Short mmCIF file of C-alpha atoms and ligand atoms in Angstrom, two decimals:
data_model
loop_
_atom_site.label_atom_id
_atom_site.label_comp_id
_atom_site.label_asym_id
_atom_site.label_seq_id
_atom_site.Cartn_x
_atom_site.Cartn_y
_atom_site.Cartn_z
CA MET A 23 0.09 0.13 0.12
CA ILE A 24 1.41 3.36 -0.87
CA PRO A 25 1.85 5.61 2.30
CA HIS A 26 0.25 8.99 2.19
CA VAL A 27 1.74 11.83 4.51
CA ALA A 28 0.09 15.19 5.34
CA ILE A 29 2.53 18.35 5.99
CA VAL A 30 0.73 21.31 7.73
CA GLY A 31 2.36 24.38 6.61
CA SER A 32 4.38 25.52 3.28
CA GLY A 33 7.19 27.31 4.87
CA PRO A 34 10.85 26.11 4.77
CA SER A 35 10.52 23.11 7.27
CA GLY A 36 7.53 21.92 5.54
CA PHE A 37 9.41 21.92 2.22
CA PHE A 38 12.43 20.26 3.53
CA ALA A 39 10.41 17.62 5.31
CA ALA A 40 8.62 17.05 1.93
CA GLU A 41 12.04 16.79 0.32
CA LYS A 42 13.33 14.38 2.72
CA LEU A 43 10.28 12.11 2.57
CA LEU A 44 10.24 12.03 -1.30
CA CYS A 45 14.04 11.37 -1.48
CA SER A 46 14.04 8.66 1.13
CA HIS A 47 10.94 6.50 0.30
CA PRO A 48 10.16 5.29 -3.12
CA SER A 49 6.51 5.55 -3.41
CA VAL A 50 5.28 7.68 -0.38
CA HIS A 51 3.00 10.73 -1.33
CA VAL A 52 2.99 13.98 0.20
CA ASP A 53 0.05 16.26 0.52
CA MET A 54 0.81 19.81 2.05
CA TYR A 55 -1.77 22.09 3.55
CA GLU A 56 -1.31 25.80 4.05
CA ARG A 57 -3.93 28.15 5.42
CA LEU A 58 -3.02 30.91 2.98
CA PRO A 59 -3.74 30.64 -0.69
CA VAL A 60 0.20 31.11 -1.28
CA PRO A 61 3.07 28.98 -0.15
CA PHE A 62 6.62 29.50 1.33
CA GLY A 63 5.76 30.94 4.82
CA LEU A 64 8.28 33.32 6.03
CA ALA A 65 10.45 32.75 2.90
CA ARG A 66 7.75 34.99 1.17
CA PHE A 67 6.53 36.66 4.24
CA GLY A 68 9.59 37.18 6.60
CA VAL A 69 12.76 37.62 4.41
CA ALA A 70 13.19 41.17 3.84
CA PRO A 71 12.24 42.38 0.34
CA ASP A 72 16.07 43.84 -0.32
CA HIS A 73 17.16 40.17 0.35
CA GLN A 74 16.07 38.75 -2.97
CA LYS A 75 19.03 36.34 -3.11
CA ILE A 76 17.82 34.64 0.06
CA LYS A 77 14.36 34.28 -1.59
CA LEU A 78 15.76 32.39 -4.36
CA VAL A 79 15.50 29.15 -1.85
CA THR A 80 11.90 29.33 -3.05
CA GLN A 81 13.36 27.84 -6.57
CA VAL A 82 14.58 24.53 -4.50
CA PHE A 83 10.82 24.53 -3.13
CA GLU A 84 9.39 24.65 -6.56
CA LYS A 85 11.53 21.85 -7.54
CA ILE A 86 10.14 19.66 -4.71
CA ALA A 87 6.64 20.56 -5.49
CA SER A 88 7.21 19.48 -9.22
CA SER A 89 7.28 15.90 -7.91
CA SER A 90 4.32 13.78 -9.23
CA ARG A 91 4.11 12.44 -5.71
CA PHE A 92 3.37 16.03 -4.23
CA ALA A 93 0.01 17.95 -3.85
CA PHE A 94 -0.62 21.45 -2.48
CA PHE A 95 -3.68 22.45 -0.65
CA GLY A 96 -3.62 26.20 -0.11
CA ASN A 97 -6.17 28.16 1.78
CA VAL A 98 -6.95 25.19 4.05
CA GLN A 99 -6.54 25.99 7.74
CA ILE A 100 -5.87 23.11 9.84
CA GLY A 101 -7.63 23.40 13.30
CA ARG A 102 -10.16 25.76 11.42
CA ASP A 103 -11.48 24.02 8.08
CA VAL A 104 -10.26 20.60 9.03
CA LEU A 105 -9.26 18.99 12.50
CA VAL A 106 -6.02 17.28 13.12
CA ASP A 107 -7.83 14.23 13.93
CA GLU A 108 -9.51 14.01 10.49
CA LEU A 109 -5.92 14.31 9.13
CA LEU A 110 -4.87 11.44 11.36
CA ASP A 111 -7.60 9.33 10.22
CA ALA A 112 -7.03 10.13 6.47
CA TYR A 113 -2.97 9.99 6.51
CA SER A 114 -0.45 7.39 7.67
CA ALA A 115 1.33 10.38 9.16
CA VAL A 116 0.74 14.16 9.77
CA ILE A 117 3.70 16.45 10.19
CA VAL A 118 2.89 19.86 11.70
CA ALA A 119 5.20 22.67 10.31
CA THR A 120 3.14 25.65 11.20
CA GLY A 121 6.03 28.01 12.32
CA ALA A 122 5.66 30.69 15.16
CA SER A 123 3.57 33.64 13.88
CA ASN A 124 2.66 35.43 17.29
CA GLY A 125 4.83 38.26 18.46
CA ALA A 126 6.13 38.25 21.99
CA ASP A 127 5.11 41.26 24.37
CA LEU A 128 7.45 43.10 26.54
CA GLY A 129 5.09 43.06 29.89
CA ILE A 130 5.46 46.60 30.30
CA ALA A 131 2.92 49.22 31.58
CA GLY A 132 1.46 51.22 28.50
CA GLU A 133 1.84 48.58 26.23
CA GLU A 134 -1.63 48.89 25.02
CA LEU A 135 -0.90 52.64 23.66
CA LYS A 136 -1.02 53.40 19.78
CA GLY A 137 2.06 53.20 17.69
CA ILE A 138 3.46 49.88 19.37
CA LEU A 139 3.69 46.96 17.07
CA HIS A 140 5.04 43.51 17.03
CA ALA A 141 7.79 42.92 14.56
CA THR A 142 5.47 40.18 12.92
CA GLN A 143 2.99 42.61 12.20
CA PHE A 144 5.51 45.38 10.78
CA VAL A 145 7.21 42.68 8.64
CA ASN A 146 4.08 41.15 7.57
CA TRP A 147 3.04 44.78 6.66
CA TYR A 148 6.00 45.61 4.25
CA ASN A 149 6.14 42.17 3.07
CA GLY A 150 2.38 42.00 1.90
CA HIS A 151 1.01 39.43 4.25
CA PRO A 152 -3.02 39.33 3.95
CA ASP A 153 -3.26 39.43 7.89
CA CYS A 154 -1.59 42.99 7.98
CA ALA A 155 -2.28 44.52 4.51
CA ASP A 156 -4.58 46.91 6.34
CA LEU A 157 -2.49 47.68 9.14
CA GLU A 158 -2.53 51.33 9.91
CA ILE A 159 1.09 52.63 9.71
CA ASP A 160 1.55 56.27 9.51
CA LEU A 161 5.41 57.16 8.76
CA THR A 162 4.42 60.67 7.51
CA ASN A 163 4.09 61.45 11.27
CA THR A 164 6.82 59.42 12.30
CA ARG A 165 10.24 60.94 13.38
CA SER A 166 11.51 58.60 15.85
CA VAL A 167 11.41 54.92 16.24
CA ALA A 168 12.57 52.58 19.20
CA ILE A 169 13.27 48.97 18.18
CA VAL A 170 13.51 46.59 21.32
CA GLY A 171 15.61 43.77 20.65
CA GLN A 172 19.12 43.35 19.15
CA GLY A 173 18.70 40.35 16.71
CA ASN A 174 18.55 40.10 12.98
CA VAL A 175 14.88 40.90 12.84
CA ALA A 176 15.62 44.26 14.56
CA CYS A 177 18.24 44.73 11.98
CA ASP A 178 15.65 44.05 9.16
CA VAL A 179 13.32 46.31 10.46
CA ALA A 180 15.94 49.31 10.90
CA ARG A 181 17.14 48.65 7.37
CA ILE A 182 13.89 48.95 5.74
CA LEU A 183 13.02 52.11 7.51
CA LEU A 184 16.39 53.62 6.88
CA SER A 185 17.05 52.54 3.37
CA PRO A 186 16.83 55.10 0.57
CA ILE A 187 13.55 54.35 -1.31
CA GLU A 188 15.55 53.56 -4.55
CA ARG A 189 16.97 50.47 -2.73
CA LEU A 190 13.58 49.25 -2.23
CA ARG A 191 11.54 50.23 -5.33
CA MET A 192 12.38 47.25 -7.46
CA THR A 193 11.81 44.53 -4.91
CA ASP A 194 8.88 42.69 -4.02
CA ILE A 195 7.79 45.10 -1.04
CA ALA A 196 4.32 45.81 -0.72
CA SER A 197 3.08 48.84 -2.76
CA HIS A 198 1.40 50.13 0.42
CA ALA A 199 4.72 49.96 2.38
CA LEU A 200 6.64 51.41 -0.50
CA GLU A 201 4.27 54.35 -0.67
CA GLN A 202 4.36 55.06 3.18
CA LEU A 203 8.38 54.77 3.23
CA SER A 204 8.67 57.05 0.22
CA ARG A 205 7.16 59.82 2.56
CA SER A 206 8.53 58.66 5.61
CA LYS A 207 9.56 61.32 8.16
CA VAL A 208 11.65 58.96 10.30
CA GLU A 209 14.84 60.73 11.26
CA SER A 210 16.28 58.64 14.18
CA ILE A 211 15.97 54.87 15.29
CA HIS A 212 17.01 53.39 18.70
CA ILE A 213 18.01 49.62 18.53
CA VAL A 214 17.35 48.95 22.31
CA GLY A 215 19.02 45.87 24.03
CA ARG A 216 19.26 44.73 27.69
CA ARG A 217 22.81 43.56 27.33
CA GLY A 218 26.17 45.07 25.77
CA PRO A 219 27.63 45.12 22.35
CA ALA A 220 29.60 41.91 22.98
CA GLN A 221 26.28 39.98 23.69
CA MET A 222 24.30 41.21 20.77
CA LYS A 223 22.45 38.89 18.46
CA ILE A 224 23.03 40.70 15.31
CA THR A 225 25.30 38.78 12.96
CA PRO A 226 28.24 40.76 11.32
CA ALA A 227 26.74 40.52 7.69
CA GLU A 228 23.56 42.22 8.82
CA LEU A 229 25.39 44.95 10.66
CA ARG A 230 27.73 45.52 7.70
CA GLU A 231 24.70 46.12 5.57
CA LEU A 232 23.32 48.45 7.93
CA ALA A 233 26.53 50.45 8.21
CA ALA A 234 26.81 50.56 4.50
CA ILE A 235 23.25 52.52 4.27
CA ASP A 236 23.72 55.96 2.29
CA GLY A 237 23.14 58.95 4.57
CA CYS A 238 22.91 57.07 7.80
CA SER A 239 25.25 57.38 10.81
CA ILE A 240 25.59 54.80 13.43
CA SER A 241 25.92 55.94 17.22
CA THR A 242 26.17 54.56 20.45
CA ASP A 243 27.04 55.82 23.91
CA PRO A 244 30.85 55.62 23.87
CA SER A 245 31.09 54.28 27.45
CA ALA A 246 29.23 51.06 26.17
CA LEU A 247 31.82 50.28 23.92
CA THR A 248 34.27 50.14 27.08
CA LEU A 249 33.61 46.46 28.02
CA ASN A 250 33.80 44.78 31.42
CA ALA A 251 36.44 41.74 31.75
CA GLU A 252 34.02 39.22 31.07
CA SER A 253 32.78 40.83 27.96
CA ASN A 254 36.10 41.30 26.69
CA LEU A 255 36.64 37.58 26.91
CA GLU A 256 33.54 36.99 24.78
CA ILE A 257 35.12 39.27 21.69
CA LEU A 258 38.58 37.85 22.30
CA ASP A 259 38.48 35.65 19.20
CA PRO A 260 38.32 38.17 16.37
CA THR A 261 36.87 35.43 14.00
CA SER A 262 33.95 34.56 16.28
CA PRO A 263 30.62 36.33 15.38
CA GLN A 264 30.68 38.11 18.68
CA GLY A 265 34.12 39.34 17.99
CA LYS A 266 33.37 40.40 14.31
CA THR A 267 30.27 42.15 15.29
CA TYR A 268 32.03 44.13 18.11
CA LYS A 269 34.85 45.28 15.81
CA LEU A 270 32.23 46.28 13.12
CA LEU A 271 30.20 48.27 15.54
CA SER A 272 33.15 50.18 16.83
CA GLU A 273 34.31 50.96 13.39
CA ALA A 274 30.96 51.94 12.14
CA VAL A 275 30.44 54.35 15.16
CA SER A 276 33.71 55.97 14.83
CA ASN A 277 33.27 56.43 10.94
CA GLY A 278 29.74 58.02 12.00
CA ARG A 279 31.28 60.44 14.28
CA LEU A 280 34.12 61.46 11.49
CA SER A 281 31.42 61.23 8.43
CA ASN A 282 29.50 64.30 9.56
CA VAL A 283 26.45 62.89 7.79
CA GLU A 284 23.40 65.15 7.82
CA GLY A 285 21.04 62.32 7.54
CA LYS A 286 19.18 59.63 9.57
CA THR A 287 20.80 58.35 12.90
CA LEU A 288 20.69 54.83 14.03
CA SER A 289 21.52 54.63 17.65
CA PHE A 290 22.47 51.23 19.51
CA ASP A 291 20.93 51.80 23.05
CA PHE A 292 22.89 49.02 25.21
CA LEU A 293 22.10 48.05 28.87
CA ARG A 294 18.42 49.26 28.52
CA THR A 295 15.54 47.16 29.93
CA PRO A 296 12.18 48.68 28.78
CA THR A 297 9.72 49.49 31.62
CA ARG A 298 6.97 51.39 30.67
CA ALA A 299 5.64 52.81 27.62
CA ARG A 300 4.72 56.56 27.95
CA GLY A 301 2.17 58.78 26.08
CA ASN A 302 -1.50 59.84 26.36
CA GLN A 303 -3.22 57.69 23.59
CA HIS A 304 -0.18 57.37 21.38
CA ILE A 305 3.38 56.30 22.53
CA ARG A 306 5.82 59.38 22.98
CA ALA A 307 8.52 57.76 24.82
CA LEU A 308 10.01 54.44 25.99
CA GLU A 309 11.38 54.50 29.61
CA CYS A 310 13.94 52.04 30.37
CA LYS A 311 16.09 50.85 33.40
CA VAL A 312 19.85 51.14 32.89
CA ASN A 313 21.48 47.85 33.59
CA ALA A 314 24.84 46.51 34.69
CA LEU A 315 26.13 43.33 33.48
CA ARG A 316 26.78 40.47 35.94
CA GLY A 317 28.16 36.79 35.62
CA ALA A 318 30.67 34.69 33.78
CA PRO A 319 31.72 35.31 30.33
CA PHE A 320 29.07 33.98 27.85
CA ALA A 321 26.53 33.97 30.53
CA GLN A 322 26.32 37.78 31.31
CA ARG A 323 23.26 38.68 32.94
CA ALA A 324 21.64 42.12 32.70
CA VAL A 325 20.94 43.56 36.19
CA PRO A 326 18.82 46.76 36.64
CA THR A 327 20.54 49.66 38.56
CA SER A 328 18.55 52.41 40.15
CA SER A 329 18.72 54.74 37.20
CA THR A 330 16.27 55.21 34.36
CA VAL A 331 16.41 56.88 31.02
CA GLU A 332 13.65 57.73 28.42
CA ILE A 333 13.84 57.19 24.87
CA PRO A 334 11.62 59.67 22.63
CA CYS A 335 9.75 57.54 20.16
CA ASP A 336 6.47 57.77 17.93
CA LEU A 337 6.62 54.22 16.92
CA LEU A 338 7.66 51.32 19.04
CA ILE A 339 8.44 47.88 17.49
CA ARG A 340 8.98 44.92 19.59
CA CYS A 341 11.57 42.42 18.15
CA VAL A 342 11.84 40.25 21.07
CA GLY A 343 10.86 36.88 19.67
CA TYR A 344 8.02 35.02 17.91
CA ARG A 345 5.69 32.42 19.46
CA GLY A 346 3.95 29.46 18.05
CA VAL A 347 0.07 29.49 17.94
CA GLU A 348 -1.90 26.47 19.29
CA ILE A 349 -3.91 24.25 17.02
CA SER A 350 -7.13 22.80 18.31
CA GLY A 351 -6.46 19.13 19.09
CA VAL A 352 -2.79 19.23 19.05
CA PRO A 353 -0.67 19.20 22.25
CA PHE A 354 0.71 22.68 23.16
CA ASP A 355 3.36 23.91 25.74
CA SER A 356 2.11 27.62 26.31
CA ASP A 357 5.23 28.38 28.28
CA THR A 358 7.52 27.96 25.36
CA GLY A 359 4.69 28.31 22.64
CA THR A 360 5.78 25.17 20.89
CA ILE A 361 4.63 21.48 20.48
CA PRO A 362 6.05 19.13 23.07
CA HIS A 363 8.11 16.40 20.97
CA ARG A 364 10.82 14.04 21.20
CA GLU A 365 13.08 14.23 18.04
CA GLY A 366 9.85 15.39 16.00
CA GLN A 367 7.39 12.70 17.48
CA VAL A 368 4.76 14.60 19.13
CA TYR A 369 4.08 14.00 22.75
CA GLY A 370 0.93 14.45 24.76
CA LEU A 371 1.23 16.72 27.97
CA GLU A 372 0.82 13.55 30.09
CA GLY A 373 4.00 12.25 28.20
CA ASN A 374 2.57 9.66 25.86
CA PRO A 375 3.39 9.73 22.18
CA VAL A 376 0.52 10.79 19.79
CA ARG A 377 0.89 7.76 17.20
CA GLY A 378 1.13 9.44 13.69
CA LEU A 379 1.88 12.87 14.69
CA TYR A 380 5.18 14.64 14.17
CA VAL A 381 6.36 18.33 14.23
CA THR A 382 9.22 20.30 12.52
CA GLY A 383 10.77 23.71 12.17
CA TRP A 384 9.79 26.85 14.42
CA ILE A 385 6.87 25.33 16.11
CA LYS A 386 9.18 22.32 17.17
CA ARG A 387 12.18 24.13 18.49
CA GLY A 388 11.02 27.69 18.73
CA PRO A 389 12.06 30.62 16.70
CA THR A 390 15.72 29.95 16.16
CA GLY A 391 17.91 29.49 13.18
CA ILE A 392 18.00 30.31 9.48
CA ILE A 393 16.20 28.67 6.61
CA GLY A 394 18.90 26.03 6.46
CA THR A 395 18.51 25.05 9.77
CA ASN A 396 15.13 23.56 9.33
CA ARG A 397 16.57 21.30 6.82
CA VAL A 398 18.56 19.29 9.61
CA ASP A 399 15.47 19.76 11.74
CA SER A 400 13.45 18.19 9.17
CA SER A 401 15.62 15.45 8.67
CA GLU A 402 15.31 14.24 12.20
CA THR A 403 11.40 14.33 12.07
CA VAL A 404 11.32 12.45 8.89
CA MET A 405 13.47 9.71 10.01
CA HIS A 406 10.92 9.01 12.80
CA VAL A 407 8.01 9.41 10.23
CA LEU A 408 9.70 6.74 8.12
CA ASN A 409 10.22 4.25 10.96
CA GLY A 410 6.45 4.77 11.97
CA LEU A 411 5.22 4.03 8.47
CA SER A 412 6.01 0.42 8.92
CA THR A 413 3.31 0.13 11.54
CA ARG A 414 0.66 2.64 10.68
CA ILE A 415 -0.61 2.83 6.88
CA VAL A 416 -3.94 4.19 6.09
CA SER A 417 -5.54 3.17 2.89
CA GLY A 418 -5.42 5.76 0.00
CA GLU A 419 -9.20 5.47 -0.73
CA ILE A 420 -9.79 7.01 2.93
CA ARG A 421 -7.46 10.00 1.92
CA GLN A 422 -9.53 10.31 -1.37
CA GLN A 423 -12.83 10.28 0.44
CA PHE A 424 -11.11 12.85 2.79
CA ILE A 425 -10.15 15.20 -0.09
CA ALA A 426 -13.30 14.98 -1.79
CA SER A 427 -15.30 15.86 1.36
CA LEU A 428 -13.28 19.34 1.50
CA ALA A 429 -15.38 20.92 -1.44
CA THR A 430 -18.68 19.49 0.04
CA ARG A 431 -17.92 21.15 3.34
CA GLY A 432 -17.32 24.74 1.28
CA VAL A 433 -13.46 24.56 1.90
CA SER A 434 -12.10 25.81 -1.63
CA ALA A 435 -8.41 24.52 -1.87
CA VAL A 436 -5.91 26.20 -4.10
CA SER A 437 -3.89 23.68 -6.03
CA TRP A 438 -0.08 24.07 -7.09
CA GLU A 439 -1.24 24.89 -10.66
CA ALA A 440 -3.51 27.66 -9.13
CA TRP A 441 -0.42 29.02 -7.02
CA LYS A 442 1.44 29.30 -10.41
CA THR A 443 -1.13 31.24 -11.98
CA ILE A 444 -0.95 33.80 -9.01
CA ASP A 445 2.91 33.75 -9.13
CA GLN A 446 2.74 34.49 -12.99
CA TYR A 447 0.07 37.26 -12.26
CA GLU A 448 2.15 38.91 -9.55
CA LYS A 449 5.43 38.83 -11.57
CA CYS A 450 3.53 40.27 -14.55
CA ARG A 451 1.64 42.92 -12.33
CA GLY A 452 5.34 43.79 -10.82
CA SER A 453 6.95 44.09 -14.10
CA THR A 454 4.86 46.97 -15.31
CA SER A 455 6.40 48.96 -12.59
CA GLY A 456 9.81 47.53 -12.74
CA LYS A 457 9.29 45.43 -9.52
CA VAL A 458 10.38 41.96 -9.24
CA ARG A 459 6.70 41.05 -8.32
CA GLU A 460 3.69 42.92 -7.03
CA LYS A 461 2.18 40.71 -4.17
CA ILE A 462 -1.63 40.50 -4.05
CA THR A 463 -2.65 41.07 -0.52
CA SER A 464 -6.02 40.17 -0.55
CA ILE A 465 -7.28 36.46 0.26
CA GLU A 466 -10.34 37.17 -1.95
CA GLU A 467 -8.40 38.38 -4.77
CA LEU A 468 -5.89 35.50 -4.45
CA ILE A 469 -8.65 32.94 -4.67
CA ARG A 470 -10.38 34.99 -7.54
CA ILE A 471 -7.27 34.87 -9.47
CA SER A 472 -6.28 31.37 -8.64
CA SER A 473 -9.64 30.15 -9.62
CA GLY A 474 -8.97 31.15 -13.19
CA TYR A 475 -5.78 29.29 -13.45
CA ASN A 476 -6.95 27.45 -16.85
CA ASP A 477 -7.64 30.81 -18.09
CA SER A 478 -4.61 32.98 -17.16
CA GLU A 479 -5.04 34.78 -20.60
CA ARG A 480 -8.15 36.14 -19.63
CA ILE A 481 -7.06 37.59 -16.20
CA ILE A 482 -4.07 39.12 -18.08
CA ALA A 483 -6.11 40.84 -20.54
CA GLU A 484 -8.58 42.05 -17.69
CA HIS A 485 -5.79 43.74 -15.79
CA ASN A 486 -4.38 45.49 -19.00
CA PHE A 487 -0.97 43.58 -19.09
C1 FAD B 25 11.50 38.54 9.66
C2 FAD B 25 12.25 37.40 9.55
C3 FAD B 25 13.13 37.52 8.56
C4 FAD B 25 14.00 36.33 8.23
N1 FAD B 25 15.12 36.43 7.58
C5 FAD B 25 15.70 35.36 7.30
C6 FAD B 25 16.89 35.41 6.59
O1 FAD B 25 17.03 36.44 5.76
N2 FAD B 25 17.77 34.31 5.99
C7 FAD B 25 17.10 33.12 6.63
O2 FAD B 25 17.79 32.17 6.31
N3 FAD B 25 16.13 32.90 7.72
C8 FAD B 25 15.40 33.92 7.75
N4 FAD B 25 14.52 33.91 8.84
C9 FAD B 25 14.27 32.51 9.45
C10 FAD B 25 13.36 31.68 8.60
O3 FAD B 25 12.23 32.37 8.05
C11 FAD B 25 12.84 30.69 9.33
O4 FAD B 25 14.19 29.75 9.75
C12 FAD B 25 11.95 29.70 8.76
O5 FAD B 25 10.81 30.31 7.96
C13 FAD B 25 11.09 28.93 9.78
O6 FAD B 25 10.13 27.92 8.93
P1 FAD B 25 8.96 27.36 9.33
O7 FAD B 25 8.48 26.33 8.21
O8 FAD B 25 9.27 26.45 10.51
O9 FAD B 25 7.93 28.49 9.58
P2 FAD B 25 7.36 29.44 8.72
O10 FAD B 25 8.02 29.65 7.54
O11 FAD B 25 6.59 30.52 9.34
O12 FAD B 25 5.96 28.46 7.84
C14 FAD B 25 5.04 28.13 8.50
C15 FAD B 25 3.74 28.04 7.52
O13 FAD B 25 2.57 27.28 8.26
C16 FAD B 25 1.31 27.97 7.70
N5 FAD B 25 0.46 27.84 8.95
C17 FAD B 25 0.46 28.22 10.03
N6 FAD B 25 -0.59 27.92 10.75
C18 FAD B 25 -1.34 27.01 9.82
C19 FAD B 25 -2.56 26.06 10.08
N7 FAD B 25 -3.26 26.09 11.39
N8 FAD B 25 -2.80 25.42 8.92
C20 FAD B 25 -2.29 25.61 7.88
N9 FAD B 25 -1.11 26.08 7.76
C21 FAD B 25 -0.66 26.89 8.61
C22 FAD B 25 1.70 29.45 7.67
O14 FAD B 25 0.93 30.30 6.87
C23 FAD B 25 3.08 29.18 7.01
O15 FAD B 25 3.14 29.31 5.59
C24 FAD B 25 13.75 35.12 9.10
C25 FAD B 25 12.90 34.92 10.14
C26 FAD B 25 11.97 36.15 10.40
C27 FAD B 25 10.85 36.15 11.48
#
């Protein structure tokens, strides 16, 4: 009997799991379910628009999807349109690869004020995610932005806000974001972190890119660059990421001081823990405790002192982590925002394995690692899926009946061919204004376009391409 495996989520981890399954088993079939009508998860909606080379990974995913043993069911949300138990009844194995799409809060007073966003919202907004297409972001009345968190997502957010508009115009950035950014009044950005420059999570390549932005000078409190003995040990190896990042930051700060650029400023505010968002209805400042570092090298903790400072800001973006979203019927650890598992085999909260149910990617290990990390992670999960297939095979007829039942319950799935029509349409639409693609940001519009997938000439004529 041919085993059929369902993968829930079409981001990098879902595709890498599909690749491993298809390569490792001669007859397995993979059905991939995705809540949006379009595939690729954060490779489409997370990776920054000015990082088009990284987005080329979608070509690898396209190749995986071209297998005759692969099928795509977009616009099907597991937990809402279909229950996980139904998938478990219809498939030999189910792999959950739903990522981590919720932003983490700071847990401070005043966090409900207007002008405070999660990175997920801001990133989704500029990347044209349907969930945030209507988000009201007014950069024409924004002069100062505080970004909390000193990792690569914070770097992406700062770079998009600081980049000359010409740098973004040809990318696949959403047109509503391009329009706002072209009228932006942002003059200063503060990237705020609890610890010091030796502990910063930003990688050297990302910092180098920030430092290279025309018309932007980088600054920090000079005393923050004077490290304590423990932090000095952390940067001692000049080839380590910490050593390189520290060196780059020191150089960028001294270049900023020398260059006398009259443009935008980017300040790294170290040793600050946010304690309160101040403002009437809208945020106007972020109050922070000033910290000191304590502890052994590579385990330096931020300990608050009695001093406080205020960072003026009209927009606050929280880049302090992503959390997974619970799916009805799937065990969930609400402390970590992940699904409990052992090497990818899902376990119930009472400690028993859930037969046939597996997990991979950010919903498995939390929001860490780059796209490639998910390949290794998915390999581990698939190894256990393959072992399990010898004891749990569901007949293909049951899977067929299940798929047929989707239409009768009003779920209109978007196939891979239908996605390719959307893909062509977006590229075509983008080319009229010199962009890589112009993403469709409305679910209704995406479905309307995909439904004419065997009649793409009509769609193109209709839109005057
Ligand atoms: C802002 C940002 C920028 C990044 N930039 C880079 C970069 O430049 N380079 C790099 O290497 N890495 C980058 N990363 C990391 C990389 O994106 C992640 O490692 C990777 O996307 C995680 O893959 P995933 O499949 O686990 O999750 P995701 O990519 O989030 O995919 C999850 C998929 O599941 C779908 N889904 C969710 N719930 C359901 C449901 N109930 N039913 C059906 N489908 C569902 C989602 O719609 C989504 O398509 C970035 C991450 C972020 C947040």
